[in-house]
Amino acid sequence: NRNMEIKVFGTGCARCRATCQAIEKVIRENGLDAKLAKVEDIVEILNSGVMATPAVMVDGVIRLKGRVPSEEEIKRMLGM
């Protein structure tokens, strides 16, 4: 399993934190080789084309915007 790069875009709101926690849980429970980064800088968020947070980027592709994903959705985003 190659090293995935996952970014969660959000300004630190409860939904953004919940998204990070859910992704961390899936990574941990499945032993994934993934790097999770939180992007909280509003300029960087806007420069990434994200208009609704939380948003999730996997290997440079925005996979979800504007809501907290379920664990099943996270697994699909990560190709499981």
PDB file of N, CA, C and O in Angstrom:
ATOM      1  N   ASN A   1       0.843  -1.188   0.000  1.00  0.00           N
ATOM      2  CA  ASN A   1       0.000   0.000   0.000  1.00  0.00           C
ATOM      3  C   ASN A   1       0.884   1.245   0.000  1.00  0.00           C
ATOM      4  O   ASN A   1       1.676   1.434   0.899  1.00  0.00           O
ATOM      5  N   ARG A   2       0.760   2.055  -1.035  1.00  0.00           N
ATOM      6  CA  ARG A   2       1.613   3.237  -1.153  1.00  0.00           C
ATOM      7  C   ARG A   2       1.204   4.301  -0.141  1.00  0.00           C
ATOM      8  O   ARG A   2       0.107   4.273   0.399  1.00  0.00           O
ATOM      9  N   ASN A   3       2.081   5.237   0.087  1.00  0.00           N
ATOM     10  CA  ASN A   3       1.812   6.306   1.039  1.00  0.00           C
ATOM     11  C   ASN A   3       0.877   7.335   0.420  1.00  0.00           C
ATOM     12  O   ASN A   3       1.235   8.008  -0.524  1.00  0.00           O
ATOM     13  N   MET A   4      -0.334   7.426   0.950  1.00  0.00           N
ATOM     14  CA  MET A   4      -1.307   8.407   0.476  1.00  0.00           C
ATOM     15  C   MET A   4      -1.100   9.722   1.198  1.00  0.00           C
ATOM     16  O   MET A   4      -0.691   9.741   2.349  1.00  0.00           O
ATOM     17  N   GLU A   5      -1.436  10.799   0.502  1.00  0.00           N
ATOM     18  CA  GLU A   5      -1.417  12.109   1.140  1.00  0.00           C
ATOM     19  C   GLU A   5      -2.851  12.605   1.226  1.00  0.00           C
ATOM     20  O   GLU A   5      -3.520  12.779   0.216  1.00  0.00           O
ATOM     21  N   ILE A   6      -3.318  12.798   2.445  1.00  0.00           N
ATOM     22  CA  ILE A   6      -4.693  13.226   2.684  1.00  0.00           C
ATOM     23  C   ILE A   6      -4.642  14.581   3.364  1.00  0.00           C
ATOM     24  O   ILE A   6      -3.891  14.791   4.317  1.00  0.00           O
ATOM     25  N   LYS A   7      -5.454  15.521   2.858  1.00  0.00           N
ATOM     26  CA  LYS A   7      -5.544  16.837   3.481  1.00  0.00           C
ATOM     27  C   LYS A   7      -6.998  17.102   3.819  1.00  0.00           C
ATOM     28  O   LYS A   7      -7.886  16.827   3.013  1.00  0.00           O
ATOM     29  N   VAL A   8      -7.213  17.629   5.017  1.00  0.00           N
ATOM     30  CA  VAL A   8      -8.541  18.073   5.414  1.00  0.00           C
ATOM     31  C   VAL A   8      -8.491  19.596   5.486  1.00  0.00           C
ATOM     32  O   VAL A   8      -7.692  20.173   6.216  1.00  0.00           O
ATOM     33  N   PHE A   9      -9.339  20.237   4.685  1.00  0.00           N
ATOM     34  CA  PHE A   9      -9.411  21.693   4.643  1.00  0.00           C
ATOM     35  C   PHE A   9     -10.543  22.154   5.550  1.00  0.00           C
ATOM     36  O   PHE A   9     -11.682  21.678   5.422  1.00  0.00           O
ATOM     37  N   GLY A  10     -10.238  23.063   6.447  1.00  0.00           N
ATOM     38  CA  GLY A  10     -11.261  23.600   7.334  1.00  0.00           C
ATOM     39  C   GLY A  10     -10.619  24.528   8.342  1.00  0.00           C
ATOM     40  O   GLY A  10      -9.443  24.406   8.640  1.00  0.00           O
ATOM     41  N   THR A  11     -11.413  25.419   8.874  1.00  0.00           N
ATOM     42  CA  THR A  11     -10.873  26.448   9.759  1.00  0.00           C
ATOM     43  C   THR A  11     -10.894  26.035  11.220  1.00  0.00           C
ATOM     44  O   THR A  11     -10.826  26.874  12.100  1.00  0.00           O
ATOM     45  N   GLY A  12     -11.002  24.744  11.483  1.00  0.00           N
ATOM     46  CA  GLY A  12     -10.945  24.273  12.859  1.00  0.00           C
ATOM     47  C   GLY A  12     -12.307  24.145  13.519  1.00  0.00           C
ATOM     48  O   GLY A  12     -12.394  23.986  14.730  1.00  0.00           O
ATOM     49  N   CYS A  13     -13.377  24.197  12.730  1.00  0.00           N
ATOM     50  CA  CYS A  13     -14.725  24.061  13.286  1.00  0.00           C
ATOM     51  C   CYS A  13     -14.975  22.611  13.721  1.00  0.00           C
ATOM     52  O   CYS A  13     -14.193  21.713  13.419  1.00  0.00           O
ATOM     53  N   ALA A  14     -16.078  22.402  14.419  1.00  0.00           N
ATOM     54  CA  ALA A  14     -16.392  21.070  14.941  1.00  0.00           C
ATOM     55  C   ALA A  14     -16.502  20.042  13.813  1.00  0.00           C
ATOM     56  O   ALA A  14     -16.035  18.911  13.946  1.00  0.00           O
ATOM     57  N   ARG A  15     -17.115  20.423  12.698  1.00  0.00           N
ATOM     58  CA  ARG A  15     -17.263  19.469  11.585  1.00  0.00           C
ATOM     59  C   ARG A  15     -15.907  19.115  10.977  1.00  0.00           C
ATOM     60  O   ARG A  15     -15.675  17.976  10.574  1.00  0.00           O
ATOM     61  N   CYS A  16     -15.016  20.101  10.920  1.00  0.00           N
ATOM     62  CA  CYS A  16     -13.682  19.848  10.376  1.00  0.00           C
ATOM     63  C   CYS A  16     -12.907  18.914  11.300  1.00  0.00           C
ATOM     64  O   CYS A  16     -12.234  17.993  10.848  1.00  0.00           O
ATOM     65  N   ARG A  17     -13.031  19.142  12.613  1.00  0.00           N
ATOM     66  CA  ARG A  17     -12.354  18.264  13.578  1.00  0.00           C
ATOM     67  C   ARG A  17     -12.930  16.852  13.506  1.00  0.00           C
ATOM     68  O   ARG A  17     -12.187  15.868  13.558  1.00  0.00           O
ATOM     69  N   ALA A  18     -14.256  16.742  13.370  1.00  0.00           N
ATOM     70  CA  ALA A  18     -14.892  15.428  13.284  1.00  0.00           C
ATOM     71  C   ALA A  18     -14.417  14.678  12.045  1.00  0.00           C
ATOM     72  O   ALA A  18     -14.193  13.462  12.086  1.00  0.00           O
ATOM     73  N   THR A  19     -14.234  15.408  10.938  1.00  0.00           N
ATOM     74  CA  THR A  19     -13.738  14.794   9.703  1.00  0.00           C
ATOM     75  C   THR A  19     -12.329  14.253   9.907  1.00  0.00           C
ATOM     76  O   THR A  19     -12.038  13.109   9.538  1.00  0.00           O
ATOM     77  N   CYS A  20     -11.459  15.052  10.524  1.00  0.00           N
ATOM     78  CA  CYS A  20     -10.081  14.606  10.794  1.00  0.00           C
ATOM     79  C   CYS A  20     -10.076  13.372  11.684  1.00  0.00           C
ATOM     80  O   CYS A  20      -9.350  12.415  11.419  1.00  0.00           O
ATOM     81  N   GLN A  21     -10.884  13.389  12.728  1.00  0.00           N
ATOM     82  CA  GLN A  21     -10.916  12.267  13.661  1.00  0.00           C
ATOM     83  C   GLN A  21     -11.403  10.997  12.962  1.00  0.00           C
ATOM     84  O   GLN A  21     -10.866   9.910  13.199  1.00  0.00           O
ATOM     85  N   ALA A  22     -12.415  11.119  12.112  1.00  0.00           N
ATOM     86  CA  ALA A  22     -12.948   9.946  11.411  1.00  0.00           C
ATOM     87  C   ALA A  22     -11.900   9.370  10.467  1.00  0.00           C
ATOM     88  O   ALA A  22     -11.720   8.144  10.392  1.00  0.00           O
ATOM     89  N   ILE A  23     -11.176  10.242   9.757  1.00  0.00           N
ATOM     90  CA  ILE A  23     -10.137   9.767   8.831  1.00  0.00           C
ATOM     91  C   ILE A  23      -8.999   9.120   9.618  1.00  0.00           C
ATOM     92  O   ILE A  23      -8.510   8.053   9.237  1.00  0.00           O
ATOM     93  N   GLU A  24      -8.587   9.743  10.727  1.00  0.00           N
ATOM     94  CA  GLU A  24      -7.525   9.159  11.564  1.00  0.00           C
ATOM     95  C   GLU A  24      -7.928   7.763  12.035  1.00  0.00           C
ATOM     96  O   GLU A  24      -7.105   6.847  12.062  1.00  0.00           O
ATOM     97  N   LYS A  25      -9.190   7.594  12.410  1.00  0.00           N
ATOM     98  CA  LYS A  25      -9.681   6.307  12.898  1.00  0.00           C
ATOM     99  C   LYS A  25      -9.594   5.245  11.802  1.00  0.00           C
ATOM    100  O   LYS A  25      -9.119   4.135  12.037  1.00  0.00           O
ATOM    101  N   VAL A  26     -10.019   5.593  10.577  1.00  0.00           N
ATOM    102  CA  VAL A  26      -9.962   4.640   9.465  1.00  0.00           C
ATOM    103  C   VAL A  26      -8.512   4.274   9.147  1.00  0.00           C
ATOM    104  O   VAL A  26      -8.189   3.100   8.933  1.00  0.00           O
ATOM    105  N   ILE A  27      -7.620   5.267   9.144  1.00  0.00           N
ATOM    106  CA  ILE A  27      -6.197   5.012   8.877  1.00  0.00           C
ATOM    107  C   ILE A  27      -5.633   4.060   9.924  1.00  0.00           C
ATOM    108  O   ILE A  27      -4.983   3.064   9.602  1.00  0.00           O
ATOM    109  N   ARG A  28      -5.918   4.355  11.195  1.00  0.00           N
ATOM    110  CA  ARG A  28      -5.379   3.555  12.309  1.00  0.00           C
ATOM    111  C   ARG A  28      -5.941   2.135  12.286  1.00  0.00           C
ATOM    112  O   ARG A  28      -5.204   1.159  12.383  1.00  0.00           O
ATOM    113  N   GLU A  29      -7.260   2.008  12.144  1.00  0.00           N
ATOM    114  CA  GLU A  29      -7.891   0.690  12.215  1.00  0.00           C
ATOM    115  C   GLU A  29      -7.521  -0.217  11.042  1.00  0.00           C
ATOM    116  O   GLU A  29      -7.610  -1.432  11.151  1.00  0.00           O
ATOM    117  N   ASN A  30      -7.130   0.396   9.923  1.00  0.00           N
ATOM    118  CA  ASN A  30      -6.815  -0.391   8.739  1.00  0.00           C
ATOM    119  C   ASN A  30      -5.327  -0.437   8.430  1.00  0.00           C
ATOM    120  O   ASN A  30      -4.918  -0.973   7.407  1.00  0.00           O
ATOM    121  N   GLY A  31      -4.514   0.149   9.324  1.00  0.00           N
ATOM    122  CA  GLY A  31      -3.068   0.119   9.159  1.00  0.00           C
ATOM    123  C   GLY A  31      -2.596   0.732   7.857  1.00  0.00           C
ATOM    124  O   GLY A  31      -1.656   0.249   7.239  1.00  0.00           O
ATOM    125  N   LEU A  32      -3.244   1.812   7.442  1.00  0.00           N
ATOM    126  CA  LEU A  32      -2.900   2.436   6.158  1.00  0.00           C
ATOM    127  C   LEU A  32      -1.618   3.260   6.268  1.00  0.00           C
ATOM    128  O   LEU A  32      -1.338   3.848   7.308  1.00  0.00           O
ATOM    129  N   ASP A  33      -0.896   3.290   5.174  1.00  0.00           N
ATOM    130  CA  ASP A  33       0.294   4.124   5.058  1.00  0.00           C
ATOM    131  C   ASP A  33      -0.172   5.447   4.466  1.00  0.00           C
ATOM    132  O   ASP A  33      -0.228   5.605   3.251  1.00  0.00           O
ATOM    133  N   ALA A  34      -0.576   6.360   5.338  1.00  0.00           N
ATOM    134  CA  ALA A  34      -1.134   7.617   4.860  1.00  0.00           C
ATOM    135  C   ALA A  34      -0.674   8.757   5.745  1.00  0.00           C
ATOM    136  O   ALA A  34      -0.487   8.594   6.941  1.00  0.00           O
ATOM    137  N   LYS A  35      -0.482   9.902   5.110  1.00  0.00           N
ATOM    138  CA  LYS A  35      -0.090  11.111   5.825  1.00  0.00           C
ATOM    139  C   LYS A  35      -1.296  12.042   5.832  1.00  0.00           C
ATOM    140  O   LYS A  35      -1.816  12.394   4.770  1.00  0.00           O
ATOM    141  N   LEU A  36      -1.759  12.392   7.020  1.00  0.00           N
ATOM    142  CA  LEU A  36      -2.925  13.270   7.150  1.00  0.00           C
ATOM    143  C   LEU A  36      -2.471  14.647   7.585  1.00  0.00           C
ATOM    144  O   LEU A  36      -1.755  14.787   8.578  1.00  0.00           O
ATOM    145  N   ALA A  37      -2.877  15.661   6.838  1.00  0.00           N
ATOM    146  CA  ALA A  37      -2.537  17.038   7.168  1.00  0.00           C
ATOM    147  C   ALA A  37      -3.818  17.849   7.292  1.00  0.00           C
ATOM    148  O   ALA A  37      -4.776  17.627   6.547  1.00  0.00           O
ATOM    149  N   LYS A  38      -3.808  18.792   8.233  1.00  0.00           N
ATOM    150  CA  LYS A  38      -4.935  19.711   8.373  1.00  0.00           C
ATOM    151  C   LYS A  38      -4.520  21.034   7.759  1.00  0.00           C
ATOM    152  O   LYS A  38      -3.443  21.545   8.056  1.00  0.00           O
ATOM    153  N   VAL A  39      -5.371  21.573   6.912  1.00  0.00           N
ATOM    154  CA  VAL A  39      -5.104  22.867   6.290  1.00  0.00           C
ATOM    155  C   VAL A  39      -6.122  23.848   6.858  1.00  0.00           C
ATOM    156  O   VAL A  39      -7.311  23.763   6.558  1.00  0.00           O
ATOM    157  N   GLU A  40      -5.652  24.754   7.718  1.00  0.00           N
ATOM    158  CA  GLU A  40      -6.557  25.697   8.376  1.00  0.00           C
ATOM    159  C   GLU A  40      -6.375  27.131   7.883  1.00  0.00           C
ATOM    160  O   GLU A  40      -7.159  27.996   8.247  1.00  0.00           O
ATOM    161  N   ASP A  41      -5.368  27.367   7.045  1.00  0.00           N
ATOM    162  CA  ASP A  41      -5.116  28.716   6.535  1.00  0.00           C
ATOM    163  C   ASP A  41      -6.139  29.054   5.460  1.00  0.00           C
ATOM    164  O   ASP A  41      -6.225  28.370   4.440  1.00  0.00           O
ATOM    165  N   ILE A  42      -6.938  30.097   5.683  1.00  0.00           N
ATOM    166  CA  ILE A  42      -8.042  30.422   4.781  1.00  0.00           C
ATOM    167  C   ILE A  42      -7.549  30.713   3.364  1.00  0.00           C
ATOM    168  O   ILE A  42      -8.190  30.343   2.383  1.00  0.00           O
ATOM    169  N   VAL A  43      -6.384  31.340   3.227  1.00  0.00           N
ATOM    170  CA  VAL A  43      -5.847  31.640   1.898  1.00  0.00           C
ATOM    171  C   VAL A  43      -5.503  30.345   1.159  1.00  0.00           C
ATOM    172  O   VAL A  43      -5.837  30.174  -0.013  1.00  0.00           O
ATOM    173  N   GLU A  44      -4.859  29.415   1.860  1.00  0.00           N
ATOM    174  CA  GLU A  44      -4.514  28.143   1.237  1.00  0.00           C
ATOM    175  C   GLU A  44      -5.777  27.356   0.865  1.00  0.00           C
ATOM    176  O   GLU A  44      -5.841  26.718  -0.189  1.00  0.00           O
ATOM    177  N   ILE A  45      -6.792  27.428   1.742  1.00  0.00           N
ATOM    178  CA  ILE A  45      -8.058  26.740   1.451  1.00  0.00           C
ATOM    179  C   ILE A  45      -8.660  27.304   0.166  1.00  0.00           C
ATOM    180  O   ILE A  45      -9.023  26.559  -0.754  1.00  0.00           O
ATOM    181  N   LEU A  46      -8.759  28.624   0.080  1.00  0.00           N
ATOM    182  CA  LEU A  46      -9.355  29.256  -1.108  1.00  0.00           C
ATOM    183  C   LEU A  46      -8.512  28.996  -2.350  1.00  0.00           C
ATOM    184  O   LEU A  46      -9.057  28.756  -3.435  1.00  0.00           O
ATOM    185  N   ASN A  47      -7.186  29.016  -2.208  1.00  0.00           N
ATOM    186  CA  ASN A  47      -6.304  28.754  -3.354  1.00  0.00           C
ATOM    187  C   ASN A  47      -6.450  27.331  -3.867  1.00  0.00           C
ATOM    188  O   ASN A  47      -6.104  27.047  -5.017  1.00  0.00           O
ATOM    189  N   SER A  48      -6.939  26.430  -3.025  1.00  0.00           N
ATOM    190  CA  SER A  48      -7.152  25.046  -3.446  1.00  0.00           C
ATOM    191  C   SER A  48      -8.499  24.867  -4.146  1.00  0.00           C
ATOM    192  O   SER A  48      -8.850  23.771  -4.559  1.00  0.00           O
ATOM    193  N   GLY A  49      -9.259  25.947  -4.246  1.00  0.00           N
ATOM    194  CA  GLY A  49     -10.546  25.883  -4.912  1.00  0.00           C
ATOM    195  C   GLY A  49     -11.661  25.377  -4.014  1.00  0.00           C
ATOM    196  O   GLY A  49     -12.743  25.041  -4.496  1.00  0.00           O
ATOM    197  N   VAL A  50     -11.414  25.325  -2.720  1.00  0.00           N
ATOM    198  CA  VAL A  50     -12.419  24.829  -1.777  1.00  0.00           C
ATOM    199  C   VAL A  50     -13.280  25.999  -1.319  1.00  0.00           C
ATOM    200  O   VAL A  50     -12.775  26.978  -0.794  1.00  0.00           O
ATOM    201  N   MET A  51     -14.594  25.880  -1.543  1.00  0.00           N
ATOM    202  CA  MET A  51     -15.520  26.928  -1.125  1.00  0.00           C
ATOM    203  C   MET A  51     -16.382  26.481   0.051  1.00  0.00           C
ATOM    204  O   MET A  51     -17.039  27.292   0.683  1.00  0.00           O
ATOM    205  N   ALA A  52     -16.436  25.181   0.326  1.00  0.00           N
ATOM    206  CA  ALA A  52     -17.248  24.663   1.429  1.00  0.00           C
ATOM    207  C   ALA A  52     -16.389  23.718   2.253  1.00  0.00           C
ATOM    208  O   ALA A  52     -15.749  22.831   1.703  1.00  0.00           O
ATOM    209  N   THR A  53     -16.367  23.943   3.564  1.00  0.00           N
ATOM    210  CA  THR A  53     -15.574  23.077   4.433  1.00  0.00           C
ATOM    211  C   THR A  53     -16.518  22.285   5.334  1.00  0.00           C
ATOM    212  O   THR A  53     -17.650  22.706   5.555  1.00  0.00           O
ATOM    213  N   PRO A  54     -16.098  21.154   5.860  1.00  0.00           N
ATOM    214  CA  PRO A  54     -14.794  20.544   5.603  1.00  0.00           C
ATOM    215  C   PRO A  54     -14.707  19.976   4.195  1.00  0.00           C
ATOM    216  O   PRO A  54     -15.722  19.595   3.609  1.00  0.00           O
ATOM    217  N   ALA A  55     -13.489  19.936   3.673  1.00  0.00           N
ATOM    218  CA  ALA A  55     -13.239  19.308   2.383  1.00  0.00           C
ATOM    219  C   ALA A  55     -12.079  18.335   2.565  1.00  0.00           C
ATOM    220  O   ALA A  55     -11.203  18.548   3.405  1.00  0.00           O
ATOM    221  N   VAL A  56     -12.105  17.269   1.787  1.00  0.00           N
ATOM    222  CA  VAL A  56     -11.068  16.247   1.888  1.00  0.00           C
ATOM    223  C   VAL A  56     -10.391  16.091   0.536  1.00  0.00           C
ATOM    224  O   VAL A  56     -11.055  15.915  -0.485  1.00  0.00           O
ATOM    225  N   MET A  57      -9.058  16.169   0.543  1.00  0.00           N
ATOM    226  CA  MET A  57      -8.254  15.972  -0.664  1.00  0.00           C
ATOM    227  C   MET A  57      -7.429  14.702  -0.468  1.00  0.00           C
ATOM    228  O   MET A  57      -6.806  14.523   0.576  1.00  0.00           O
ATOM    229  N   VAL A  58      -7.467  13.830  -1.457  1.00  0.00           N
ATOM    230  CA  VAL A  58      -6.659  12.612  -1.420  1.00  0.00           C
ATOM    231  C   VAL A  58      -5.737  12.644  -2.631  1.00  0.00           C
ATOM    232  O   VAL A  58      -6.206  12.700  -3.772  1.00  0.00           O
ATOM    233  N   ASP A  59      -4.431  12.633  -2.391  1.00  0.00           N
ATOM    234  CA  ASP A  59      -3.429  12.664  -3.460  1.00  0.00           C
ATOM    235  C   ASP A  59      -3.724  13.758  -4.489  1.00  0.00           C
ATOM    236  O   ASP A  59      -3.698  13.525  -5.695  1.00  0.00           O
ATOM    237  N   GLY A  60      -4.035  14.951  -3.991  1.00  0.00           N
ATOM    238  CA  GLY A  60      -4.190  16.107  -4.869  1.00  0.00           C
ATOM    239  C   GLY A  60      -5.560  16.277  -5.502  1.00  0.00           C
ATOM    240  O   GLY A  60      -5.776  17.211  -6.269  1.00  0.00           O
ATOM    241  N   VAL A  61      -6.509  15.392  -5.202  1.00  0.00           N
ATOM    242  CA  VAL A  61      -7.847  15.465  -5.790  1.00  0.00           C
ATOM    243  C   VAL A  61      -8.866  15.703  -4.679  1.00  0.00           C
ATOM    244  O   VAL A  61      -8.908  14.951  -3.705  1.00  0.00           O
ATOM    245  N   ILE A  62      -9.682  16.745  -4.824  1.00  0.00           N
ATOM    246  CA  ILE A  62     -10.750  16.997  -3.850  1.00  0.00           C
ATOM    247  C   ILE A  62     -11.798  15.905  -4.006  1.00  0.00           C
ATOM    248  O   ILE A  62     -12.348  15.704  -5.084  1.00  0.00           O
ATOM    249  N   ARG A  63     -12.055  15.178  -2.931  1.00  0.00           N
ATOM    250  CA  ARG A  63     -12.988  14.048  -2.983  1.00  0.00           C
ATOM    251  C   ARG A  63     -14.304  14.332  -2.274  1.00  0.00           C
ATOM    252  O   ARG A  63     -15.269  13.606  -2.457  1.00  0.00           O
ATOM    253  N   LEU A  64     -14.335  15.371  -1.426  1.00  0.00           N
ATOM    254  CA  LEU A  64     -15.551  15.646  -0.658  1.00  0.00           C
ATOM    255  C   LEU A  64     -15.529  17.093  -0.209  1.00  0.00           C
ATOM    256  O   LEU A  64     -14.469  17.608   0.145  1.00  0.00           O
ATOM    257  N   LYS A  65     -16.707  17.747  -0.243  1.00  0.00           N
ATOM    258  CA  LYS A  65     -16.800  19.135   0.215  1.00  0.00           C
ATOM    259  C   LYS A  65     -18.077  19.342   1.003  1.00  0.00           C
ATOM    260  O   LYS A  65     -19.125  18.823   0.645  1.00  0.00           O
ATOM    261  N   GLY A  66     -17.972  20.135   2.073  1.00  0.00           N
ATOM    262  CA  GLY A  66     -19.142  20.677   2.733  1.00  0.00           C
ATOM    263  C   GLY A  66     -19.848  19.801   3.755  1.00  0.00           C
ATOM    264  O   GLY A  66     -20.884  20.183   4.253  1.00  0.00           O
ATOM    265  N   ARG A  67     -19.290  18.620   4.058  1.00  0.00           N
ATOM    266  CA  ARG A  67     -19.939  17.782   5.067  1.00  0.00           C
ATOM    267  C   ARG A  67     -18.942  16.797   5.647  1.00  0.00           C
ATOM    268  O   ARG A  67     -17.871  16.593   5.096  1.00  0.00           O
ATOM    269  N   VAL A  68     -19.344  16.180   6.744  1.00  0.00           N
ATOM    270  CA  VAL A  68     -18.503  15.178   7.406  1.00  0.00           C
ATOM    271  C   VAL A  68     -18.789  13.825   6.748  1.00  0.00           C
ATOM    272  O   VAL A  68     -19.943  13.412   6.667  1.00  0.00           O
ATOM    273  N   PRO A  69     -17.752  13.138   6.252  1.00  0.00           N
ATOM    274  CA  PRO A  69     -17.979  11.845   5.599  1.00  0.00           C
ATOM    275  C   PRO A  69     -18.189  10.722   6.614  1.00  0.00           C
ATOM    276  O   PRO A  69     -17.677  10.776   7.731  1.00  0.00           O
ATOM    277  N   SER A  70     -18.933   9.714   6.210  1.00  0.00           N
ATOM    278  CA  SER A  70     -19.067   8.511   7.034  1.00  0.00           C
ATOM    279  C   SER A  70     -17.797   7.671   6.884  1.00  0.00           C
ATOM    280  O   SER A  70     -17.007   7.883   5.958  1.00  0.00           O
ATOM    281  N   GLU A  71     -17.618   6.708   7.775  1.00  0.00           N
ATOM    282  CA  GLU A  71     -16.440   5.833   7.656  1.00  0.00           C
ATOM    283  C   GLU A  71     -16.457   5.085   6.329  1.00  0.00           C
ATOM    284  O   GLU A  71     -15.413   4.876   5.718  1.00  0.00           O
ATOM    285  N   GLU A  72     -17.649   4.669   5.879  1.00  0.00           N
ATOM    286  CA  GLU A  72     -17.740   3.964   4.589  1.00  0.00           C
ATOM    287  C   GLU A  72     -17.275   4.875   3.450  1.00  0.00           C
ATOM    288  O   GLU A  72     -16.573   4.439   2.547  1.00  0.00           O
ATOM    289  N   GLU A  73     -17.693   6.137   3.490  1.00  0.00           N
ATOM    290  CA  GLU A  73     -17.264   7.088   2.451  1.00  0.00           C
ATOM    291  C   GLU A  73     -15.752   7.276   2.483  1.00  0.00           C
ATOM    292  O   GLU A  73     -15.103   7.352   1.440  1.00  0.00           O
ATOM    293  N   ILE A  74     -15.200   7.362   3.683  1.00  0.00           N
ATOM    294  CA  ILE A  74     -13.745   7.534   3.813  1.00  0.00           C
ATOM    295  C   ILE A  74     -13.034   6.331   3.201  1.00  0.00           C
ATOM    296  O   ILE A  74     -12.085   6.499   2.446  1.00  0.00           O
ATOM    297  N   LYS A  75     -13.513   5.143   3.499  1.00  0.00           N
ATOM    298  CA  LYS A  75     -12.885   3.949   2.935  1.00  0.00           C
ATOM    299  C   LYS A  75     -12.940   3.967   1.416  1.00  0.00           C
ATOM    300  O   LYS A  75     -11.959   3.622   0.746  1.00  0.00           O
ATOM    301  N   ARG A  76     -14.070   4.387   0.851  1.00  0.00           N
ATOM    302  CA  ARG A  76     -14.164   4.463  -0.615  1.00  0.00           C
ATOM    303  C   ARG A  76     -13.197   5.501  -1.162  1.00  0.00           C
ATOM    304  O   ARG A  76     -12.529   5.278  -2.164  1.00  0.00           O
ATOM    305  N   MET A  77     -13.112   6.673  -0.487  1.00  0.00           N
ATOM    306  CA  MET A  77     -12.192   7.728  -0.928  1.00  0.00           C
ATOM    307  C   MET A  77     -10.754   7.232  -0.946  1.00  0.00           C
ATOM    308  O   MET A  77      -9.957   7.634  -1.780  1.00  0.00           O
ATOM    309  N   LEU A  78     -10.435   6.347   0.010  1.00  0.00           N
ATOM    310  CA  LEU A  78      -9.065   5.858   0.145  1.00  0.00           C
ATOM    311  C   LEU A  78      -8.842   4.577  -0.667  1.00  0.00           C
ATOM    312  O   LEU A  78      -7.810   3.923  -0.535  1.00  0.00           O
ATOM    313  N   GLY A  79      -9.829   4.206  -1.468  1.00  0.00           N
ATOM    314  CA  GLY A  79      -9.667   3.060  -2.360  1.00  0.00           C
ATOM    315  C   GLY A  79      -9.737   1.725  -1.677  1.00  0.00           C
ATOM    316  O   GLY A  79      -9.090   0.754  -2.101  1.00  0.00           O
ATOM    317  N   MET A  80     -10.526   1.615  -0.614  1.00  0.00           N
ATOM    318  CA  MET A  80     -10.638   0.355   0.111  1.00  0.00           C
ATOM    319  C   MET A  80     -11.908  -0.391  -0.292  1.00  0.00           C
ATOM    320  O   MET A  80     -12.875   0.161  -0.684  1.00  0.00           O
TER     321      MET A  80
END
